[in-house]
Amino acid sequence: MTAVLEIEGLRKTYRSRRRGTRHALDGFDMRVEAGQVHGFLGPNGSGKTTTLRTLLGLIRPNGGRMAILGHELPHALPTVAGRIGAIVESPQFFPHFSARDTLALLASAGDLPRQRVDEVLELVGLRERAGERVKTYSLGMKQRLAVASALLKDPQLLILDEPANGLDPGGIREMRTLMRDLAANGMTVVLSSHILGEIQLICDSVTIISLGRRVAYGPVDEVLAAHSQGAVRVRLEAVTDLPQAADALAGAGVRVTATEPDHLMLAGVDKPATVTRLLAEQGLYVSELAPVAVDLESVFLELTATAPVPGQHRQVDQSMKVGEPGAGSTAGGWGA
Amino acid sequence: MSLFVTELRRLAKRRLTRLLLVLLLLGLAGVATAFNFSSHKLSPEVVAAAQAESDAQYQRSLAAWQKEVADCDAAQARGEKVEDRFGPNCSRDFQPQPEMFDPKWNLPYQFDFRAEFSTFIAVFAGAVALFAFIVGASFVGAEWSTGGMMNLLLWRPKRLAVLGTKLAAVLTTVLGVTVVLGALWTAAFWLIGTFSGTTAKMTPGVWRSFGLDGLRAVGLVLAFAAVAFALASLGRHTAMALGAAVAVFAISEVGLRIAMAVLGVPFGERYLLSTYAQSWFMKQVKLFDYDACQFAKGECHPGELLVTWQDSALVFGLGTAVVLVAAFWAMRRRDIT
C-alpha cells in the first residue's frame, strides 16, 4: 500500500534556561497508508499535537524526516497544503464572524468555489445556523465548524485533532459515520482522540505515542492481539474445586492471575485446550473456558503506564517511554 | 492576489474596523461642524458693526477717564492724598486714544483657509493615525489570539507571504481611508472658508504646500499602522501594541523629559519623539539651550539646534523599519503554538 504520511525519527526539543531541556518528540516514527482511518493516541503531553503542528509547518523540528503524499516536508508543504485538511487542538475562530463568513474567507484564500462552503455546512449539519456569529456557538458546533473548514478543500489527507470534543452522542455517531464515509471515498483520515472506544470502532490502524516516542503501531486488531497476553477465564462445574484447579494449573506452569469466587483468570495461555486437558486429568471438569478480549483502552493504559493507581496522583509526563524498564513491547505490521 | 483580496474583505468585515471608521467620521464631522459655527464671514455690515462698537468703547473709556480726572481734582481740592488712588498727575497721562480701540478686536473669528488649514491637516493626521494604529494592531493581534492566523497558515503555509499580505491589506485600507477622508476634510474646510470664512490669496504655491503637508500626514498614518501591526504581530496580541504605545509615551515624554532636565543635557528635547512629530508637521523645530545662558551677566544668545522634517523622516522611518524587520523575523523563526 502507498504511504500517505511518513514520519521517521522526528525530534523536537525545547530548551529553557529555567526549565532545562525537554524532548517533546524523541525520534518519533509514524506511517499512515492511503484510504485508512488511522488513530493517533497518546496521553496528555505525549507529543501528539506537537507532531501534528510539526507536520503542518507550524513548528520547526530539530531533526527527522516527514513526508505527506510523497512530498518531503516542510520544504514541499506549500505544494501539498491544498490536499491536506486539518484542525489542530480546540477549534478557534474569530468570534464575531458567522460560520458562513469564516468558511467563505478561507475558501477565498484557497481559490475555492463559493458553493463548496454550502456543501460542507450541509455535511457537518450547520446549514441552518450558518448565518449566526461563531461566538454564539456551543463547543460542539464550533467543532463541527472546524471539521467543515478542514473538509472545505476536499482533501486527500484529513488530520483531525480531537474532532469529537464537545459533541453530543448523536454528533459523535454522525462524526463516526462521516469519517467512515470519507475513508470509503478514498480520503485518508488521521484521527487524534482520547475517546478510545471510538478509535477502536472507527480506525483501521493506530499509532500510540508516549513521551515523544512511538510505543505501538499497526492495525487495531493486531495491536490488540499483541497485548491480549493470552488471558483466559475458567469456570468449573463445582465452585469448590477452584483452589485445587488453581494449584494444578500452577503446578503445570500456567500463570494464574486471579482466583475469583466463581472463576479463575489465567494468562499466557497459547492453547486453551491445554487447560481443559490438564484439569480433566485431575478429575476437574470445565463448564466455561473463554479467551478474554482486551480493548484499546486497556492496551493504551498498559503501554503508556498511565492507568490510575489508587492513592496516587499521576502527573503529566509520568508515562511510559520506549526502552525504559517495564516498557511495553512494540508491535504491529509496518515493520521497523 | 486572492489572499490579498480576502484579507481586504476580512478587514472590512471586522466589527472594530467599522465601528472605528464610524467614530472617526463622526469625530471629524463634529470638528468641522463645530468649527463652521465658530467662524463668521466678515461682511461690510459686520465690519461696520465692529467699528461702531470700537467707537462706543472709546467714548465710554474717555468718559470714564474724564470722570476719574475730575474726581481726582475734587479730592485734591479737599486736601486728600490722591497718588495712591489715582496715580501721578491725576491719571492725566493715561488718556485713552482712539487707536487703542482697534475694530479688529470686535470682529468675530473668521477662518482663513490659507493661513490655518495646515493646522487642520495635522489635526486630521492625528485622528486618522489613531484609527490606523488601533485597526492595524487589532487586525493582526486578533488573528493571532483567536487562532485565525494558524488556520490561515494551514491553508497558506508561507508565513512571510501571509504576514506581508496582511500588512499590505492594512496599509491599503488605511491609505484608502486617509485619501478619501482627507479629500472630504479638505472640501469641508474649503466650504467653511467659502461660506463662513475666507479663501483669499490661494495660489498654486499654497496648494502645493498643503499637498506636501497632506503627504506627510499620509506618511505618518501609514507608519502608525505599520508599527502597530508589527508590534501586535511580535507580541501575538493586540494589547502588545497598545501597551508598547503607552510605554513609549511614558518613557519618551515623561521619563526622558524628566531625566534630561535633571541631568541638564543640552537640547534634551531632541531625544523626545514629540519633538520629531512636531517638526514633521511644522517642517522644523528650533531648540534652545537656555541653560547655557547667565542672564545676570547681561544679554545672551542661547545655543540653537534645528530639528527638520527630514530628521523626523529618518527617526520615524528607521523606527518603523526596525519594528517591521523584527516582526517578519519572528514570524519566520518562531514556532506557532
XYZ file of C-alpha atoms in Angstrom:
673
model
C 0.000 0.000 0.000
C 1.022 3.602 -0.562
C 2.036 5.668 2.418
C 0.201 8.988 2.585
C 2.058 10.120 5.665
C 5.556 9.100 6.731
C 7.500 10.279 9.741
C 10.924 8.935 10.662
C 12.992 9.866 13.686
C 11.194 13.148 14.263
C 12.723 15.231 17.033
C 11.633 18.438 18.667
C 13.484 19.768 21.687
C 12.554 22.751 23.803
C 15.386 24.383 25.677
C 14.858 26.771 28.512
C 17.399 28.239 30.925
C 14.997 27.839 33.801
C 13.314 24.564 32.935
C 16.188 22.869 31.144
C 15.790 20.670 28.082
C 12.594 18.827 27.207
C 12.273 16.426 24.310
C 8.715 16.837 23.061
C 9.456 14.421 20.212
C 12.281 11.982 20.665
C 12.825 10.078 17.430
C 9.152 9.562 16.689
C 8.069 7.361 13.770
C 4.670 7.106 12.111
C 3.253 5.771 8.889
C -0.278 6.030 7.555
C -1.446 4.129 4.471
C -3.771 5.549 1.845
C -7.511 5.215 2.393
C -7.233 4.304 6.068
C -8.690 5.844 9.161
C -5.680 5.999 11.449
C -5.916 6.619 15.174
C -3.195 8.683 16.794
C -3.210 8.130 20.535
C -1.186 9.305 23.476
C -1.535 10.689 26.982
C -1.631 14.425 27.598
C 1.751 15.966 26.842
C 2.976 12.911 24.941
C 3.665 14.852 21.728
C 0.546 14.291 19.620
C -0.217 17.926 18.951
C 3.473 18.755 18.540
C 3.653 16.050 15.868
C 0.616 17.424 14.043
C 1.835 21.019 14.288
C 5.256 19.996 13.015
C 3.703 18.142 10.104
C 1.647 21.189 9.219
C 4.608 23.574 9.287
C 3.635 25.396 12.451
C 6.579 24.073 14.463
C 10.132 23.703 13.209
C 11.568 20.229 14.000
C 15.118 19.666 15.233
C 15.565 16.554 13.163
C 13.965 13.643 11.375
C 12.121 13.178 8.142
C 8.487 13.877 7.224
C 6.606 13.303 4.002
C 2.976 13.730 3.005
C 1.606 12.330 -0.257
C 5.178 11.594 -1.318
C 6.396 15.168 -0.831
C 9.152 15.909 1.654
C 8.199 18.368 4.384
C 8.463 21.112 5.319
C 10.093 22.107 2.015
C 7.185 20.941 -0.162
C 4.398 21.883 2.247
C 3.093 24.753 0.070
C 2.764 22.249 -2.792
C 0.678 19.745 -0.836
C -1.140 22.113 1.559
C -4.110 22.260 -0.798
C -4.556 18.493 -0.409
C -4.432 18.475 3.403
C -7.357 19.411 5.584
C -6.552 19.832 9.260
C -7.759 21.011 12.591
C -5.288 21.221 15.424
C -6.390 21.245 19.059
C -9.561 23.093 20.035
C -11.378 24.898 17.244
C -10.549 28.594 17.168
C -12.351 31.101 15.025
C -12.905 34.826 15.001
C -15.926 35.111 17.315
C -17.734 37.946 15.558
C -17.856 36.342 12.103
C -20.585 33.923 11.119
C -19.741 30.348 10.160
C -20.512 31.153 6.540
C -18.237 34.221 6.568
C -15.467 32.222 8.229
C -15.609 29.481 5.623
C -16.120 31.912 2.748
C -12.935 33.779 3.694
C -10.995 30.507 3.874
C -12.453 29.393 0.539
C -11.497 32.725 -0.957
C -7.935 32.423 0.388
C -7.727 28.954 -1.146
C -9.290 29.878 -4.510
C -12.205 27.500 -3.917
C -15.677 27.942 -5.398
C -18.253 29.543 -3.106
C -20.711 26.638 -3.378
C -18.205 24.413 -1.591
C -18.984 26.389 1.583
C -22.654 25.361 1.461
C -21.684 21.763 0.723
C -19.531 21.405 3.834
C -22.016 23.301 6.017
C -24.617 20.760 4.951
C -22.192 17.917 5.566
C -21.496 18.899 9.193
C -25.088 19.875 9.948
C -24.599 23.623 10.331
C -26.632 24.789 7.331
C -29.467 26.248 9.408
C -27.155 28.101 11.804
C -24.525 29.219 9.285
C -25.505 32.880 9.486
C -25.036 33.169 13.232
C -21.917 34.524 14.872
C -19.427 31.886 15.970
C -19.349 33.325 19.488
C -22.932 32.126 19.964
C -21.962 28.537 19.084
C -21.565 25.733 21.589
C -18.260 23.840 21.716
C -19.821 21.048 19.671
C -20.966 23.471 16.983
C -17.517 25.055 16.856
C -16.128 21.555 16.470
C -18.453 20.941 13.529
C -17.315 24.225 12.007
C -13.695 23.198 12.466
C -14.346 19.920 10.678
C -16.155 21.847 7.938
C -13.119 24.093 7.493
C -10.883 21.044 7.219
C -13.199 19.444 4.657
C -13.512 22.622 2.605
C -10.554 21.713 0.394
C -11.939 18.221 -0.248
C -8.531 16.982 0.921
C -6.763 13.696 0.243
C -5.464 13.664 3.813
C -7.661 14.804 6.673
C -5.984 15.423 10.035
C -8.365 15.904 12.938
C -7.259 16.604 16.483
C -9.987 15.616 18.969
C -12.857 16.048 16.497
C -15.425 14.551 18.887
C -14.567 17.043 21.622
C -17.791 18.666 22.834
C -20.067 16.703 20.531
C -23.279 15.191 21.865
C -23.766 11.400 21.483
C -25.661 11.906 18.227
C -22.896 14.164 16.971
C -20.243 11.588 17.864
C -22.138 8.954 15.912
C -22.513 11.336 12.950
C -18.798 12.085 13.097
C -18.036 8.370 13.153
C -20.213 7.780 10.094
C -18.672 10.784 8.356
C -15.126 9.500 8.932
C -16.082 6.083 7.595
C -17.779 7.588 4.526
C -14.808 9.834 3.810
C -12.418 6.888 4.051
C -14.698 4.796 1.845
C -14.453 7.533 -0.763
C -10.664 7.336 -0.722
C -9.785 10.015 1.808
C -7.111 9.160 4.363
C -8.029 10.266 7.868
C -5.683 10.731 10.816
C -7.665 10.976 13.992
C -6.238 12.092 17.312
C -8.561 11.373 20.178
C -8.832 10.264 23.772
C -12.155 8.521 23.208
C -10.526 5.140 22.744
C -13.791 3.285 22.258
C -14.447 5.484 19.236
C -10.961 4.951 17.889
C -11.402 1.199 18.198
C -14.698 1.425 16.338
C -13.603 3.788 13.576
C -9.928 3.170 12.931
C -8.205 0.633 10.730
C -4.835 1.230 12.355
C -3.311 3.121 15.257
C -0.106 4.703 16.458
C 0.383 5.155 20.192
C 2.856 7.766 21.352
C 4.287 8.223 24.825
C 6.830 10.861 25.862
C 7.637 11.656 22.257
C 8.240 8.092 21.079
C 6.086 5.505 19.357
C 5.162 2.678 21.723
C 2.796 0.736 19.472
C 1.566 0.833 15.907
C -0.238 -1.263 13.362
C -3.740 -2.465 12.517
C -6.045 -2.187 15.511
C -6.749 -5.924 15.767
C -3.020 -6.749 15.607
C -2.181 -4.253 18.345
C -4.971 -5.690 20.483
C -3.913 -9.277 19.776
C -0.302 -8.484 20.602
C -1.332 -7.238 24.018
C -4.076 -9.706 24.884
C -1.421 -11.792 26.783
C -3.412 -14.989 26.262
C -5.868 -14.185 29.027
C -8.451 -16.903 29.671
C -11.402 -17.148 32.085
C -12.151 -20.633 33.503
C -15.300 -21.772 35.340
C -15.725 -25.246 36.777
C -18.838 -27.325 37.380
C -18.137 -27.169 41.119
C -17.004 -23.815 42.544
C -15.408 -25.623 45.487
C -12.894 -27.206 43.083
C -11.394 -23.808 42.108
C -8.460 -23.876 44.627
C -7.488 -27.388 43.540
C -7.712 -26.367 39.894
C -5.542 -23.314 40.569
C -2.890 -25.478 42.193
C -2.964 -27.986 39.349
C -2.603 -25.330 36.691
C 0.154 -23.509 38.563
C 1.961 -26.773 39.006
C 1.852 -27.319 35.240
C 3.360 -23.872 34.595
C 0.191 -21.973 33.733
C 0.089 -18.446 35.190
C -2.985 -17.958 37.379
C -3.522 -14.206 37.666
C -6.648 -14.227 39.850
C -8.759 -16.637 41.854
C -12.247 -15.215 41.969
C -15.177 -16.735 43.937
C -16.670 -18.293 40.796
C -13.830 -18.397 38.257
C -10.096 -18.320 37.648
C -8.213 -15.888 35.446
C -5.223 -17.273 33.548
C -2.583 -15.508 31.499
C -0.125 -16.547 28.820
C -2.307 -19.365 27.556
C -1.453 -20.045 23.926
C -3.690 -23.083 23.536
C -6.837 -23.086 25.733
C -7.238 -26.838 25.028
C -4.203 -27.474 27.256
C -6.175 -26.106 30.204
C -9.115 -28.427 29.549
C -6.815 -31.441 29.290
C -4.826 -30.595 32.439
C -7.955 -30.147 34.536
C -9.689 -33.221 33.128
C -6.642 -35.284 34.094
C -7.267 -34.122 37.709
C -10.963 -35.009 37.509
C -11.970 -31.369 37.350
C -14.493 -30.520 34.666
C -14.645 -27.181 32.904
C -18.035 -25.512 32.423
C -16.673 -22.386 30.669
C -13.353 -21.622 29.002
C -13.346 -18.157 27.409
C -10.464 -16.124 25.975
C -10.656 -12.601 27.388
C -10.521 -9.926 24.689
C -8.600 -6.739 25.556
C -9.831 -3.367 24.442
C -7.819 -0.432 23.170
C -8.209 1.434 26.420
C -6.512 -1.273 28.480
C -3.755 -1.629 25.884
C -3.291 2.140 25.887
C -3.124 2.301 29.675
C -0.697 -0.588 29.780
C 1.596 0.739 27.060
C 1.696 4.271 28.348
C 1.684 3.246 32.007
C -0.994 5.808 32.716
C -3.546 3.590 34.441
C -4.754 5.224 37.621
C -3.321 3.783 40.822
C -5.416 4.119 43.978
C -3.903 6.674 46.337
C -1.573 8.155 43.715
C -1.929 11.272 41.615
C -0.192 10.775 38.305
C 1.443 13.897 36.882
C 1.517 14.868 33.241
C 4.695 13.430 31.659
C 4.555 10.444 34.014
C 4.079 7.884 31.314
C 5.957 5.104 29.566
C 8.994 5.671 27.408
C 10.180 3.081 24.947
C 13.368 1.412 26.089
C 12.796 2.040 29.785
C 12.493 -0.907 32.210
C 8.949 -2.181 32.196
C 8.159 -0.635 28.840
C 5.582 -2.463 26.799
C 6.834 -4.169 23.693
C 6.071 -2.593 20.373
C 4.023 -4.485 17.908
C 2.354 -4.237 14.577
C 2.633 -4.830 10.918
C 4.516 -1.896 9.428
C 7.975 -3.283 10.041
C 10.799 -1.440 11.749
C -3.946 38.114 -5.322
C -6.825 36.085 -3.910
C -5.261 36.214 -0.451
C -4.855 39.988 -0.685
C -8.498 40.435 -1.691
C -9.532 38.010 1.056
C -7.603 39.979 3.654
C -9.137 43.238 2.449
C -12.574 41.634 2.841
C -11.676 40.232 6.238
C -10.541 43.662 7.431
C -13.659 45.354 6.066
C -15.909 42.749 7.700
C -14.401 43.294 11.148
C -16.725 44.963 13.596
C -13.949 47.033 15.157
C -12.882 48.422 11.790
C -16.435 49.501 11.005
C -17.036 50.913 14.478
C -13.798 52.900 14.488
C -14.476 54.184 10.986
C -17.906 55.436 12.058
C -16.397 57.037 15.174
C -13.669 58.656 13.080
C -16.231 60.002 10.619
C -18.422 61.318 13.426
C -15.434 62.895 15.164
C -14.132 64.618 12.056
C -17.640 65.717 11.061
C -18.182 67.043 14.596
C -14.973 69.080 14.496
C -15.814 70.514 11.074
C -19.410 71.329 12.064
C -18.425 72.975 15.351
C -15.749 74.919 13.569
C -18.226 76.041 10.935
C -20.413 77.565 13.668
C -17.472 79.323 15.309
C -16.348 81.024 12.091
C -18.188 84.074 10.736
C -17.744 85.719 7.375
C -16.649 89.349 7.690
C -19.241 91.182 5.578
C -19.180 95.039 5.336
C -22.062 95.126 7.849
C -20.092 93.044 10.373
C -17.008 95.261 9.882
C -19.130 98.398 10.300
C -20.701 96.993 13.471
C -17.234 96.229 14.860
C -16.125 99.789 14.024
C -19.200 101.204 15.760
C -18.567 99.031 18.831
C -14.974 100.195 18.855
C -16.014 103.851 18.722
C -18.523 103.282 21.520
C -15.870 101.600 23.652
C -13.576 104.562 23.059
C -16.260 107.010 24.072
C -17.112 105.012 27.211
C -13.474 104.793 28.149
C -12.950 108.540 27.527
C -15.939 109.413 29.706
C -14.681 107.175 32.493
C -11.243 108.765 32.287
C -12.681 112.281 32.366
C -14.742 111.370 35.437
C -11.673 109.926 37.130
C -9.642 113.117 36.475
C -12.494 115.213 37.837
C -12.807 113.014 40.932
C -9.086 113.286 41.494
C -9.118 117.066 41.166
C -12.019 117.263 43.632
C -10.200 115.060 46.119
C -7.042 117.107 45.744
C -9.062 120.281 46.402
C -10.305 118.687 49.643
C -6.674 118.194 50.649
C -6.701 114.393 50.347
C -3.709 112.324 49.252
C -4.570 111.106 45.746
C -1.375 109.489 44.427
C -2.235 106.089 45.843
C -5.764 106.064 44.407
C -5.386 107.846 41.063
C -1.717 107.691 40.178
C 0.530 110.604 39.365
C -0.874 113.724 37.782
C -4.428 112.528 38.475
C -4.216 109.995 35.612
C -3.996 112.723 33.044
C -1.147 110.843 31.395
C -3.436 107.894 30.690
C -5.957 109.490 28.402
C -7.482 106.853 26.106
C -6.561 107.225 22.436
C -8.811 106.117 19.519
C -6.086 103.825 18.125
C -6.194 101.864 21.378
C -9.616 100.519 20.340
C -8.889 98.512 17.235
C -12.107 97.430 15.488
C -10.410 94.072 14.769
C -10.889 93.156 18.407
C -14.623 93.370 17.990
C -14.724 91.269 14.879
C -15.965 87.700 15.232
C -13.497 84.913 14.406
C -13.150 84.277 10.674
C -11.492 81.139 9.403
C -8.657 81.881 6.990
C -8.197 78.814 4.821
C -4.783 79.877 3.552
C -3.332 80.644 6.971
C -4.924 77.931 9.068
C -5.727 74.826 7.047
C -2.214 73.483 7.588
C -3.011 73.131 11.313
C -6.174 71.235 10.476
C -4.191 68.822 8.308
C -2.185 67.964 11.431
C -5.404 67.511 13.435
C -6.751 65.222 10.717
C -3.497 63.241 10.616
C -3.589 62.759 14.384
C -7.139 61.409 14.345
C -6.564 59.096 11.378
C -3.215 57.920 12.817
C -5.012 56.826 15.990
C -7.572 54.963 13.859
C -4.757 53.365 11.842
C -2.880 52.329 14.980
C -5.841 50.531 16.553
C -7.028 48.947 13.305
C -3.514 47.847 12.351
C -2.832 46.339 15.762
C -6.164 44.608 16.231
C -6.285 43.180 12.705
C -3.243 41.001 13.221
C -3.437 40.832 17.042
C -6.942 39.354 16.996
C -5.901 36.941 14.250
C -3.128 35.639 16.477
C -5.130 35.480 19.693
C -8.216 33.839 18.169
C -6.290 31.246 16.164
C -7.194 32.792 12.821
C -3.536 33.129 11.857
C -2.929 29.444 12.498
C -5.981 28.488 10.450
C -4.786 30.635 7.599
C -1.290 29.154 7.732
C -2.812 25.690 7.374
C -4.176 26.926 4.060
C -1.236 29.058 3.018
C 1.883 27.674 4.684
C 4.040 30.617 3.587
C 4.493 32.655 6.704
C 6.214 35.717 5.301
C 3.817 35.925 2.362
C 0.812 35.670 4.683
C 2.106 38.327 7.091
C 3.189 40.561 4.204
C -0.201 40.242 2.543
C -1.986 41.091 5.768
C 0.253 44.148 6.208
C -0.406 45.190 2.617
C -4.152 44.846 3.221
C -3.963 47.039 6.333
C -1.829 49.683 4.630
C -4.030 49.716 1.530
C -7.183 50.112 3.609
C -5.665 52.822 5.779
C -4.330 54.629 2.711
C -7.762 54.471 1.065
C -9.478 55.769 4.188
C -6.889 58.558 4.563
C -7.139 59.688 0.964
C -10.958 59.641 0.857
C -11.426 61.266 4.255
C -8.591 63.700 3.505
C -10.381 64.818 0.353
C -13.645 65.211 2.301
C -11.809 67.070 5.095
C -10.238 69.486 2.580
C -13.593 70.002 0.857
C -15.312 70.624 4.193
C -12.811 73.298 5.233
C -12.839 74.827 1.785
C -16.618 75.160 2.126
C -16.239 76.604 5.638
C -13.726 79.067 4.222
C -16.018 79.951 1.325
C -19.250 80.398 3.276
C -18.144 81.203 6.832
C -14.591 82.441 6.396
C -12.201 83.389 3.655
C -10.331 81.531 0.960
C -8.499 84.596 -0.258
C -4.904 84.620 -1.564
C -4.904 80.958 -2.520
C -2.130 80.421 -5.045
C -0.763 77.250 -6.669
C 2.165 77.523 -4.270
C -0.149 77.383 -1.244
C -1.935 74.359 -2.666
C 1.421 72.692 -3.273
C 2.368 73.368 0.330
C -0.913 71.835 1.533
C -0.265 68.873 -0.754
C 3.122 68.300 0.890
C 1.505 68.587 4.336
C -1.033 66.013 3.200
C 1.707 63.678 2.000
C 3.465 63.963 5.365
C 0.126 63.213 7.046
C -0.303 60.107 4.889
C 3.244 59.032 5.730
C 2.599 59.386 9.452
C -0.677 57.459 9.270
C 0.933 54.607 7.319
C 3.858 54.496 9.751
C 1.467 54.285 12.715
C -0.458 51.453 11.057
C 2.723 49.551 10.183
C 4.280 49.942 13.644
C 1.059 48.872 15.391
C 0.740 45.884 13.070
C 4.339 44.848 13.634
C 4.160 45.222 17.432
C 0.902 43.243 17.683
C 2.391 40.543 15.463
C 5.549 40.393 17.590
C 3.502 40.021 20.769
C 0.817 37.966 19.017
C -1.804 40.087 20.721
C -3.394 43.490 20.155
C -2.544 44.509 23.703
C 1.164 44.303 22.877
C 0.891 47.272 20.506
C -1.290 49.282 22.835
C 0.996 48.506 25.779
C 4.075 49.459 23.780
C 2.443 52.755 22.801
C 1.745 53.579 26.432
C 5.282 52.529 27.412
C 6.902 54.640 24.678
C 4.808 57.622 25.699
C 5.696 57.171 29.370
C 9.394 56.660 28.682
C 9.845 59.263 25.970
C 7.516 62.017 27.052
C 7.669 61.691 30.822
C 10.727 59.685 31.870
C 13.206 61.083 29.358
C 11.902 64.615 29.730
C 12.466 64.500 33.485
C 15.838 62.733 33.156
C 17.116 65.266 30.608
C 16.033 68.159 32.793
C 17.653 66.676 35.905
C 20.905 65.851 34.103
C 20.907 69.211 32.342
C 21.538 67.641 28.959
C 21.796 70.395 26.317
C 18.879 70.246 23.848
C 17.295 67.371 25.779
C 14.115 67.683 23.718
C 15.935 66.220 20.743
C 15.541 62.817 22.408
C 11.761 63.132 22.649
C 9.539 61.666 19.941
C 7.082 64.554 20.252
C 9.818 66.942 19.031
C 10.110 64.937 15.837
C 6.327 64.685 15.462
C 6.159 68.464 15.804
C 8.894 69.089 13.258
C 7.281 66.573 10.883
C 4.250 68.809 10.603
C 5.831 72.226 11.176
C 8.710 71.414 8.814
C 11.201 72.421 11.522
C 11.503 72.996 15.249
C 14.158 75.218 16.816
C 15.503 74.088 20.200
C 17.304 76.495 22.536
C 19.907 75.778 25.183
C 18.771 78.311 27.790
C 20.826 76.588 30.490
C 23.991 77.889 28.802
C 22.917 81.468 29.448
C 23.703 83.500 32.556
C 21.251 86.340 32.102
C 22.601 88.091 35.223
C 25.729 88.892 33.239
C 23.750 90.576 30.501
C 22.308 89.735 27.119
C 22.733 86.142 25.995
C 22.022 84.355 22.771
C 21.347 80.705 23.747
C 22.636 77.944 21.534
C 20.200 76.706 18.873
C 19.530 73.313 17.356
C 17.304 72.932 14.344
C 15.270 69.713 14.006
C 13.897 69.458 10.474
C 11.205 67.265 8.990
C 13.967 65.333 7.242
C 15.358 64.419 10.679
C 11.875 63.285 11.651
C 11.614 61.188 8.486
C 14.870 59.480 9.423
C 13.817 58.776 13.023
C 10.294 57.549 12.190
C 11.433 55.687 9.080
C 14.205 53.850 10.919
C 11.939 53.071 13.871
C 9.243 51.674 11.612
C 11.750 49.634 9.621
C 13.327 48.116 12.752
C 9.969 47.030 14.208
C 8.819 45.622 10.855
C 12.028 43.644 10.356
C 11.693 42.229 13.884
C 8.078 41.204 13.239
C 8.928 39.415 9.989
C 11.985 37.787 11.517
C 9.881 36.482 14.419
C 7.219 35.267 12.001
C 9.835 33.302 10.097
C 11.642 31.855 13.112
C 9.171 31.346 15.954
C 7.015 28.251 16.395
C 3.278 28.717 16.244
C 1.846 27.050 19.301
